GROMACS .gro file of C-alpha atoms in nm:
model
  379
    1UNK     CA    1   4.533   5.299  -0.170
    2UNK     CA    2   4.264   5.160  -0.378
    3UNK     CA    3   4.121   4.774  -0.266
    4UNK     CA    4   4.338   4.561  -0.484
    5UNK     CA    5   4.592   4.668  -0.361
    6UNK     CA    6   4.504   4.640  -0.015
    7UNK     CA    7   4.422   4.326  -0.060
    8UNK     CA    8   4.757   4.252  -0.228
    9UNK     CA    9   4.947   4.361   0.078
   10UNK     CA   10   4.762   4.157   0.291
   11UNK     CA   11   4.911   3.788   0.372
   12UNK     CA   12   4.751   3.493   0.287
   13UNK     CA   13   4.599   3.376   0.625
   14UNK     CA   14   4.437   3.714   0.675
   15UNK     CA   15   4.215   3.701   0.313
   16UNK     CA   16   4.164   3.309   0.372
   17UNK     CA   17   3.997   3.421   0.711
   18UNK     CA   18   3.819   3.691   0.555
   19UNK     CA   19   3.678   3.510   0.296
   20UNK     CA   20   3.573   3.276   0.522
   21UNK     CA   21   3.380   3.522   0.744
   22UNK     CA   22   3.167   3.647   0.433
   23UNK     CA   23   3.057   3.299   0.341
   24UNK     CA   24   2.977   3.201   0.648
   25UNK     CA   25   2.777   3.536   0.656
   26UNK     CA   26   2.630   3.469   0.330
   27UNK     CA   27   2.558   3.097   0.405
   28UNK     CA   28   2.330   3.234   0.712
   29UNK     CA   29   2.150   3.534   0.539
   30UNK     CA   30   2.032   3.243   0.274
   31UNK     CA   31   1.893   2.962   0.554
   32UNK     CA   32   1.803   3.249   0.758
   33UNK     CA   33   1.609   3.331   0.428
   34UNK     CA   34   1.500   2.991   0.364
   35UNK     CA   35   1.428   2.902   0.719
   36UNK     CA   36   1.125   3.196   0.732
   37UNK     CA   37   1.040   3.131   0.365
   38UNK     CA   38   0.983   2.751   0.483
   39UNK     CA   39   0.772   2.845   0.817
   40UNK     CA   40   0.475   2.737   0.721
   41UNK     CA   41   0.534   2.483   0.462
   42UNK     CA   42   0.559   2.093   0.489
   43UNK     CA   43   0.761   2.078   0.176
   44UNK     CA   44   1.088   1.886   0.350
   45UNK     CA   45   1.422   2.095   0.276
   46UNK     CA   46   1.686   1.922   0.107
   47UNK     CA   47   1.997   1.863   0.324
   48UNK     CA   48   2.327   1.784   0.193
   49UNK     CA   49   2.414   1.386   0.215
   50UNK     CA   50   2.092   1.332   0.451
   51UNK     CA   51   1.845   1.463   0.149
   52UNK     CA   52   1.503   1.459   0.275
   53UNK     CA   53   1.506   1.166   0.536
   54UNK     CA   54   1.516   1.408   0.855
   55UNK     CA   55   1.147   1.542   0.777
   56UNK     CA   56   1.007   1.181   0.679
   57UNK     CA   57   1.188   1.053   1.009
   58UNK     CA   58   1.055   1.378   1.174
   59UNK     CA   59   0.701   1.300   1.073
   60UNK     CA   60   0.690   0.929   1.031
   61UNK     CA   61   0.390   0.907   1.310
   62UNK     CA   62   0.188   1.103   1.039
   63UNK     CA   63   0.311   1.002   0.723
   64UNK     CA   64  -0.006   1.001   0.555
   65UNK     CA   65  -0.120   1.316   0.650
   66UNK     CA   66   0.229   1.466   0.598
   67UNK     CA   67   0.249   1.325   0.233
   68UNK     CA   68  -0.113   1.447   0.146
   69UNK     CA   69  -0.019   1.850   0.312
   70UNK     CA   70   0.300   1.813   0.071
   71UNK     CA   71   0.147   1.668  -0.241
   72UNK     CA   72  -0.084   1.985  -0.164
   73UNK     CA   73   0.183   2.252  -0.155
   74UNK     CA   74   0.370   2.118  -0.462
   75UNK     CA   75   0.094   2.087  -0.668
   76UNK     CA   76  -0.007   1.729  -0.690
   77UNK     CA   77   0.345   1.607  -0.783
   78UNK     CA   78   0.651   1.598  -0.560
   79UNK     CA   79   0.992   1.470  -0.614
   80UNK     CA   80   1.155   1.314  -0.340
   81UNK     CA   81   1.553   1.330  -0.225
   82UNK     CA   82   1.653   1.006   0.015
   83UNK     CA   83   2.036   1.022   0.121
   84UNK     CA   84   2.356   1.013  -0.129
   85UNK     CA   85   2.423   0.666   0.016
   86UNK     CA   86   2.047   0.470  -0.052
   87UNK     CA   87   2.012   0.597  -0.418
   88UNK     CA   88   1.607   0.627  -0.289
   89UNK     CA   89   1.544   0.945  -0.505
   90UNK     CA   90   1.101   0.912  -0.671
   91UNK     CA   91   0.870   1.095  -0.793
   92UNK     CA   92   0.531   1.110  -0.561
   93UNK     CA   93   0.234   1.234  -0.843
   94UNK     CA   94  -0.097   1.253  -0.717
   95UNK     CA   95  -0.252   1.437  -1.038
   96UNK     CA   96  -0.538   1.195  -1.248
   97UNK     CA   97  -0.369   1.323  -1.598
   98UNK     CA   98  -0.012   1.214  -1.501
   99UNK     CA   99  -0.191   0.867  -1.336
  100UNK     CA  100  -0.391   0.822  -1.673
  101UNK     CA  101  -0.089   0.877  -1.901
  102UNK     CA  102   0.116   0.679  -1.715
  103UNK     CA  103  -0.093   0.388  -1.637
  104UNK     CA  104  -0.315   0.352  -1.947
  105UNK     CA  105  -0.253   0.629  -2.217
  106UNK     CA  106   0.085   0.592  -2.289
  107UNK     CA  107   0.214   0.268  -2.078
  108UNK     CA  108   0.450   0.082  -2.249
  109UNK     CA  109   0.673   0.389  -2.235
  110UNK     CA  110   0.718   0.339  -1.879
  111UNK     CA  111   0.852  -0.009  -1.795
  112UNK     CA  112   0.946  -0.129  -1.423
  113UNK     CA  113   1.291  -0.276  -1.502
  114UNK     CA  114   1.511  -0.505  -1.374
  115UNK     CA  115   1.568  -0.291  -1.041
  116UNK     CA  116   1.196  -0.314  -0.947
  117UNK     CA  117   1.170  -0.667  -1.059
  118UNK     CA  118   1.493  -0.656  -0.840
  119UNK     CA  119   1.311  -0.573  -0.460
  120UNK     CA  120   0.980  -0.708  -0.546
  121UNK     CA  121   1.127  -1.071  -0.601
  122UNK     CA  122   0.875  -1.263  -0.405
  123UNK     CA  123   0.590  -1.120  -0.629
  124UNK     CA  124   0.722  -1.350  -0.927
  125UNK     CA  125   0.594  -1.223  -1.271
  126UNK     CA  126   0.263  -1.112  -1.133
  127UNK     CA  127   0.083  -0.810  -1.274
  128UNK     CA  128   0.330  -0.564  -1.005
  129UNK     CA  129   0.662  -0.670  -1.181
  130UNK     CA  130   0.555  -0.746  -1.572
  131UNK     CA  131   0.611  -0.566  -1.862
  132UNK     CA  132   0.503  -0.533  -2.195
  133UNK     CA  133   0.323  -0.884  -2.341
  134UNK     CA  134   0.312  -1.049  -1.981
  135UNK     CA  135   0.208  -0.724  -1.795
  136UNK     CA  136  -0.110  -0.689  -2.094
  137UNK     CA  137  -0.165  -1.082  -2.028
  138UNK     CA  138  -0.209  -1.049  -1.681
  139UNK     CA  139  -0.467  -0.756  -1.789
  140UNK     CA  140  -0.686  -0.938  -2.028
  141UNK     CA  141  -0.713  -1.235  -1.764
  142UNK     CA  142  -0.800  -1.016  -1.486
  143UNK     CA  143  -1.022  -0.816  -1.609
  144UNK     CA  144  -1.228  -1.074  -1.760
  145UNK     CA  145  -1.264  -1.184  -1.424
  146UNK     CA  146  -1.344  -0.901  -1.267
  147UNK     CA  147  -1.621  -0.803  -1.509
  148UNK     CA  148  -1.823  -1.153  -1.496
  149UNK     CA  149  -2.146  -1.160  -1.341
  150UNK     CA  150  -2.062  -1.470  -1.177
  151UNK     CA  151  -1.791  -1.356  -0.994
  152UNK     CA  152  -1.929  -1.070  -0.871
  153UNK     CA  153  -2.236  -1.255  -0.754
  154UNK     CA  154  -1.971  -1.538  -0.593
  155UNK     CA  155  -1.782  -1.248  -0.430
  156UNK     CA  156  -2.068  -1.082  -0.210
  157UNK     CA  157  -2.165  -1.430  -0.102
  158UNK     CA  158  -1.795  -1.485   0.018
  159UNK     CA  159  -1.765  -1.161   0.237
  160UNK     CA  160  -2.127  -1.221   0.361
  161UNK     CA  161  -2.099  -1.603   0.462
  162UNK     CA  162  -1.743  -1.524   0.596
  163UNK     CA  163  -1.903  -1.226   0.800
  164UNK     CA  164  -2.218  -1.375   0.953
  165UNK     CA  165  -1.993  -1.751   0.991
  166UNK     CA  166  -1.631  -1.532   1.154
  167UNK     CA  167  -1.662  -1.174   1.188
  168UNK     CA  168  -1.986  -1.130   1.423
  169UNK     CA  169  -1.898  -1.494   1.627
  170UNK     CA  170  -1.544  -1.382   1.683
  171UNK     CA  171  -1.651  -1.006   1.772
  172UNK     CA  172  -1.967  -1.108   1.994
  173UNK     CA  173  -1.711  -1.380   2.175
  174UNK     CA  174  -1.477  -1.074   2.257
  175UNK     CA  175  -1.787  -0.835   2.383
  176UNK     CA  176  -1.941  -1.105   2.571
  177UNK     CA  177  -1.552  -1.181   2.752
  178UNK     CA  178  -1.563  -0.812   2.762
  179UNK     CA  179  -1.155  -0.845   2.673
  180UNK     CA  180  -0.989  -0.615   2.416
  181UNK     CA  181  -0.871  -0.731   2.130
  182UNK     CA  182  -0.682  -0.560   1.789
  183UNK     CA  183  -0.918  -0.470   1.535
  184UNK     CA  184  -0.659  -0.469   1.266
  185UNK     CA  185  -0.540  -0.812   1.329
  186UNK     CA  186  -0.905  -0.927   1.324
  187UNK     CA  187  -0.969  -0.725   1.024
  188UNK     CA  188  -0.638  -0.877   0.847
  189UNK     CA  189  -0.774  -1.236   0.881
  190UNK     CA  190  -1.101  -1.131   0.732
  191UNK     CA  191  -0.913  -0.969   0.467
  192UNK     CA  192  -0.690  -1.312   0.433
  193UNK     CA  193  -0.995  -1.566   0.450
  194UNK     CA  194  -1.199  -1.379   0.197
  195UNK     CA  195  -0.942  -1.351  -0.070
  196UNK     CA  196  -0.824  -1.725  -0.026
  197UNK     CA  197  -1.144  -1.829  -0.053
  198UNK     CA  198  -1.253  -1.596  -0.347
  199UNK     CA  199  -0.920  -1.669  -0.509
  200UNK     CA  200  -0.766  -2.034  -0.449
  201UNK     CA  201  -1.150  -2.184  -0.362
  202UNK     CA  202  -0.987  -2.250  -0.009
  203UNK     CA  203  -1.070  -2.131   0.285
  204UNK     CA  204  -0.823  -2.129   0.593
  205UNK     CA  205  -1.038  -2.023   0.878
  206UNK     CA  206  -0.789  -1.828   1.059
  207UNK     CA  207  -1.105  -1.555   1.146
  208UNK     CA  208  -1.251  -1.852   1.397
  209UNK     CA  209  -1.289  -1.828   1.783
  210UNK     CA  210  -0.932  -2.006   1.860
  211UNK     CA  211  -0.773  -1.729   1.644
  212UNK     CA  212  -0.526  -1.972   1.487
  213UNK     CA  213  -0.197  -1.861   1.396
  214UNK     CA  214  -0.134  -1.927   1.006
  215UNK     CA  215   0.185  -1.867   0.877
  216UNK     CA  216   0.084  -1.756   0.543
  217UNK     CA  217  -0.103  -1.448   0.697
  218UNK     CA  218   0.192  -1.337   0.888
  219UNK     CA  219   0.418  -1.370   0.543
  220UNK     CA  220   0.267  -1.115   0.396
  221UNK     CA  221   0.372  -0.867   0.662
  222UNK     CA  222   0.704  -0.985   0.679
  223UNK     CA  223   0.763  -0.974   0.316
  224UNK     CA  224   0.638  -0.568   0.295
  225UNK     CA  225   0.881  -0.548   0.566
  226UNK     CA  226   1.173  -0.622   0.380
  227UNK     CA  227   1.081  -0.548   0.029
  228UNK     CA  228   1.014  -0.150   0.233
  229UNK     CA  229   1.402  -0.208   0.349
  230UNK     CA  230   1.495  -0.265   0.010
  231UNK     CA  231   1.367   0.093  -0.071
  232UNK     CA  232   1.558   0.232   0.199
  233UNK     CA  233   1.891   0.041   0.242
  234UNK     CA  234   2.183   0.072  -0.063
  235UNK     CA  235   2.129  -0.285  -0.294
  236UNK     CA  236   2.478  -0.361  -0.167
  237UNK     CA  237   2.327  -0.354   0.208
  238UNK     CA  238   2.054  -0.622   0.149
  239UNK     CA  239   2.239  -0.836  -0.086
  240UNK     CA  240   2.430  -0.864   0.202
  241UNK     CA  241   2.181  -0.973   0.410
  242UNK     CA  242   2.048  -1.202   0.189
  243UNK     CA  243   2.397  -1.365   0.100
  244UNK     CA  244   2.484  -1.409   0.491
  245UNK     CA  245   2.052  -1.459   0.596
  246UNK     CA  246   2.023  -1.254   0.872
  247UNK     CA  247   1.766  -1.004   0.942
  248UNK     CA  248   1.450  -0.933   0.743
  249UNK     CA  249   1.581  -1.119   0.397
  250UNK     CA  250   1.622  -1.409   0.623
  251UNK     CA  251   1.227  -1.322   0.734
  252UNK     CA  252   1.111  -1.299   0.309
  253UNK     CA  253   1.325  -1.632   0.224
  254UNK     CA  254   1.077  -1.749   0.511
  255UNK     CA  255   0.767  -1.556   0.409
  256UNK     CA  256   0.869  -1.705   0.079
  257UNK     CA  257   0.863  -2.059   0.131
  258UNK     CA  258   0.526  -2.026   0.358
  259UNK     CA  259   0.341  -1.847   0.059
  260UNK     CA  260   0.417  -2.105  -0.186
  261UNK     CA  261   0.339  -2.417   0.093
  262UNK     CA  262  -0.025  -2.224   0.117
  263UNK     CA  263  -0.088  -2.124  -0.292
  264UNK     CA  264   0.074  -2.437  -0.450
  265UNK     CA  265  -0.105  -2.745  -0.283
  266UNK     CA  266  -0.431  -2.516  -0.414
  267UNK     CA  267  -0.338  -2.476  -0.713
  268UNK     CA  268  -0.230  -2.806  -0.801
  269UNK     CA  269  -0.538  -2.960  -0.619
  270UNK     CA  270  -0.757  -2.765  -0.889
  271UNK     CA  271  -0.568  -2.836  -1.193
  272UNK     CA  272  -0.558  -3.181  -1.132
  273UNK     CA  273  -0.972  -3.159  -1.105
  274UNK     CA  274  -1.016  -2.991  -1.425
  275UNK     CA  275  -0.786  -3.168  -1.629
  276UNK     CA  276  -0.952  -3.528  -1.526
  277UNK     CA  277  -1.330  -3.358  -1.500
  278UNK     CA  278  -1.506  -3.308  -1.823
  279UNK     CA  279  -1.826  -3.144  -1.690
  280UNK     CA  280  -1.963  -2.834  -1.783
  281UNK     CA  281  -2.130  -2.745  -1.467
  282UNK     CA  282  -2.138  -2.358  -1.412
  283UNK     CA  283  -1.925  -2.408  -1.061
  284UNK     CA  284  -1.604  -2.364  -1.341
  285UNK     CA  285  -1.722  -2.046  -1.423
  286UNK     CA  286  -1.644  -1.930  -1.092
  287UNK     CA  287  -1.319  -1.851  -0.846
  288UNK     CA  288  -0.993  -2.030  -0.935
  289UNK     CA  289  -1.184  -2.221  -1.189
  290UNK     CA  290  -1.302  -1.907  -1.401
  291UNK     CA  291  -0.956  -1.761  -1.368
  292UNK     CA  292  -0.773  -2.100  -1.470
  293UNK     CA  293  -1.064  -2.070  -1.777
  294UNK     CA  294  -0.990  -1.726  -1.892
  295UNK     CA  295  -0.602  -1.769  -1.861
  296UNK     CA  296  -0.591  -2.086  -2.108
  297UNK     CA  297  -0.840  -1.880  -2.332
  298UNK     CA  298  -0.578  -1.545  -2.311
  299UNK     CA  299  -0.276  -1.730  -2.357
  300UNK     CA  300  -0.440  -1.971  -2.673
  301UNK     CA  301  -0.386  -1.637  -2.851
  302UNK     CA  302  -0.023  -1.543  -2.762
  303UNK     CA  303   0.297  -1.542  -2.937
  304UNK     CA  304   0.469  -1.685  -2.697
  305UNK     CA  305   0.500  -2.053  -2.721
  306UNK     CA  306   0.638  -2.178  -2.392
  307UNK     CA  307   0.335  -1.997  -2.174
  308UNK     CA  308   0.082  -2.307  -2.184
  309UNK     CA  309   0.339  -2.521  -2.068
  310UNK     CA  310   0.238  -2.690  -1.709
  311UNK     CA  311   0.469  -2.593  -1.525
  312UNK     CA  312   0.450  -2.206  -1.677
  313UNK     CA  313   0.079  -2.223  -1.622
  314UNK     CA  314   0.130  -2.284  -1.235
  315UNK     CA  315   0.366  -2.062  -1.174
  316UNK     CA  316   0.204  -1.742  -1.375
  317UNK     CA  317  -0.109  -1.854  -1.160
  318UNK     CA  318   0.065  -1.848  -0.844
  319UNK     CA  319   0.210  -1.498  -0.929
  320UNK     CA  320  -0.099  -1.393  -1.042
  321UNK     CA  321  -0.321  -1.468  -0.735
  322UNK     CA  322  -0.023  -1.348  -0.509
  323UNK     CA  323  -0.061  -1.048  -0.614
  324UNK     CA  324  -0.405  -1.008  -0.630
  325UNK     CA  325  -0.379  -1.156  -0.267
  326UNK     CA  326  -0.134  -0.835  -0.198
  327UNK     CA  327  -0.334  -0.590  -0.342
  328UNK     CA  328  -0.638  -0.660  -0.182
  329UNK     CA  329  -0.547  -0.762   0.122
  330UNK     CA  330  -0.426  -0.435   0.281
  331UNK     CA  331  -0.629  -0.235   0.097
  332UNK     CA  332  -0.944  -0.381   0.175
  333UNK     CA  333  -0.844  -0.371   0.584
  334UNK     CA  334  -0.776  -0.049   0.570
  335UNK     CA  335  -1.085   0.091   0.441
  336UNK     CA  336  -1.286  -0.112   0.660
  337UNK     CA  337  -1.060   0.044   0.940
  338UNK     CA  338  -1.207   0.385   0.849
  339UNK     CA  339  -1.530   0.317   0.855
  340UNK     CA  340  -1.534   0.133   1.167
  341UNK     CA  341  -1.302   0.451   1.291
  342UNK     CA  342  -1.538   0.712   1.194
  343UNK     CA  343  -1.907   0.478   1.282
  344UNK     CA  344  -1.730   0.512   1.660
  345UNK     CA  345  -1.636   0.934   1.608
  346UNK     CA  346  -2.029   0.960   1.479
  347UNK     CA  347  -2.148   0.748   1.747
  348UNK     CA  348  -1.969   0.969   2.022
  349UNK     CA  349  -2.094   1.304   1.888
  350UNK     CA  350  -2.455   1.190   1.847
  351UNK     CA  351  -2.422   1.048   2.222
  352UNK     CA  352  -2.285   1.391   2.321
  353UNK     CA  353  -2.534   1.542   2.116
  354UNK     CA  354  -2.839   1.343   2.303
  355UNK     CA  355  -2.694   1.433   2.666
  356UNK     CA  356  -2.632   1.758   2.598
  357UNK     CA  357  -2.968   1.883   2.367
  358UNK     CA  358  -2.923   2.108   2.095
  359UNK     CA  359  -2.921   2.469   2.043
  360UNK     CA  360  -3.084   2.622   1.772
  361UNK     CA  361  -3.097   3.030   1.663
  362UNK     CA  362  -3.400   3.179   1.603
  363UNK     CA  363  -3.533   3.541   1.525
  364UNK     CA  364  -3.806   3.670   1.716
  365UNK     CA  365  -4.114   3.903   1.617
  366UNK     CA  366  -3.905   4.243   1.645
  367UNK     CA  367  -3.598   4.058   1.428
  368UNK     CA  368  -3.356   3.986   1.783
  369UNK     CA  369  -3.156   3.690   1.759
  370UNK     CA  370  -3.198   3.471   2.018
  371UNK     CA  371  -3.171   3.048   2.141
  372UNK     CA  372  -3.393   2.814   2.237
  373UNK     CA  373  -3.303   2.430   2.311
  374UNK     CA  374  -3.466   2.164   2.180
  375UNK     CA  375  -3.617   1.880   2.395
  376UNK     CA  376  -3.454   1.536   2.336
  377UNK     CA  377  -3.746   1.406   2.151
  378UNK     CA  378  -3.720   1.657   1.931
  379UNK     CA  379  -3.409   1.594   1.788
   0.00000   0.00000   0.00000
């Protein structure tokens, strides 16, 4: 009796079971495969409906580090699977040719869209959510800022006046108390005080010795928050949220209204000045002046006619500088958090270093390797 006809005689419930015993057989040979294949590598496998969201979740205490050992494995570009349900499927690139075509060479080919624009609401029509004519105004107008010799000069007297007049107080008070206190909070109104002031000429002092609380600072956190649950949750999730507001959209409509009660009483303040002052003095080559400057000069030139209006011009400012404000905000704190980080690690190995003397090799007359410590004043 040849197969197919064994099979043929057999009924139906007997080849259904069969059939299920060699999948299931050839289901484990393949993870079994994949499983020792994968022993070594942080490249997160792929599971059906979850995607990769168990091996974020998994490492989520080291999501830095796991993001750079996977960039690393895949070649500088990754592409990322969220869950069927959250629609959170990117691409995570890493390579300086793919950053350069994308961001300068060939640019316009690569709008945002409406669905960023979408989640990153609060930011307005700042630089993060523009396209096209807008995104190269907000270029032109920023990087003539950037590159004045004014405002580079005004910048390093900002940080320094704000360091000697809040940092070093506030961080002798604490050492003097000898109390702990968070570095990153401190760090975050240093961060906040020096932008404002840089940006909006204002200057809300919430790195003083009373450690106010400022509800503009605190926005910004709460906004990341739920623009990062945007990411995450399906659109019909947050809409949700936002229709009923509850949770963290209820927290952004908040963060919302705080940001524009700290920008807009700036920004009108200033406008008002240069509109009724008709000096010349160099102070309006600096700050919020300089950038008010270059953004009339900029937009003299554009197609679009509605973009001087009043109104227009206040609210592309305030887009404008809350976005710079985002930008260098966190990015700012946390580089100063590394340094600060790794002054303490070099501090504690030189200490160990001192107490413990150092041991050097060194060859004798007849070529034998051998020790010999050096003395503490010697080092």
């Amino acid at each position: 009796m040849d197969i197919q006809s064994y099979l043929q005689s057999l009924p139906t419930p007997s080849i259904l079971i069969i059939s299920f015993v060699l999948c299931s057989w050839f289901y484990y040979q393949y993870s079994w495969y994949n499983r020792n294949a994968k022993k070594n590598s942080s490249i997160p496998t792929n599971w059906p409906l979850l995607g990769m969201l168990p091996a974020i979740i998994q490492n989520a205490h080291r999501i830095h580090d796991y993001g750079t050992q996977v960039l690393i494995e895949s070649g500088g570009t990754f592409e990322f699977k969220g869950p069927w349900f959250t629609n959170v499927d990117f691409v995570v690139t890493c390579d300086p040719a793919n950053i350069h075509y994308i961001f300068s060479k060939n640019f316009p080919n690569y709008p945002k869209g409406p669905e960023f624009r979408k989640m990153f609401d609060v930011l307005g029509d700042g630089i993060f959510n523009a396209d096209y004519e807008l995104w190269e105004i907000h270029r032109k107008v920023t990087l003539s800022i950037f590159h004045q010799p004014d405002y580079q000069k005004v910048f390093q007297e900002t940080v320094l006046e704000k360091v000697a007049n809040g940092l070093l107080p506030v961080l002798e008070s604490f050492w003097s108390q000898g109390a702990e206190f968070d570095l990153q909070d401190i760090l975050q109104r240093f961060t906040f005080d020096c932008f404002s002031r840089l940006l909006l000429d204002y200057d809300p002092e919430s790195l003083s010795l009373e450690l106010p609380h400022i509800r503009a600072q605190y926005a910004f956190l709460d906004a990341e928050k739920a623009i990062f649950q945007r990411h995450i949750l399906p659109e019909s999730c947050w809409k949700l949220q936002k229709w009923l507001d509850f949770g963290k959209e209820k927290k952004l409509r908040e963060a919302w209204d705080d940001l524009d009660q700290f920008i807009y009483p700036c920004l009108e303040k200033k406008l008002t000045l240069l509109t009724s002052s008709t000096s010349t003095s160099k102070q309006f080559e600096n700050g919020l002046n300089a950038f008010i400057q270059a953004y009339k000069s900029t937009c003299s030139s554009s197609s679009s006619k509605n973009i001087n209006r009043p109104e227009v011009t206040k609210l592309f400012l305030r887009d404008a500088f809350l976005s710079l404000m985002v930008a260098g905000r966190d990015t700012v704190r946390c580089i100063t958090e590394k340094i600060v980080m790794h002054l303490y690690i070099v501090s504690l190995c030189s200490s160990s270093l001192l107490s413990k003397g150092t041991t050097t090799a060194t060859l004798d007359r007849d070529g034998e390797l051998g020790k010999k410590k050096l003395p503490r004043n010697k080092m």
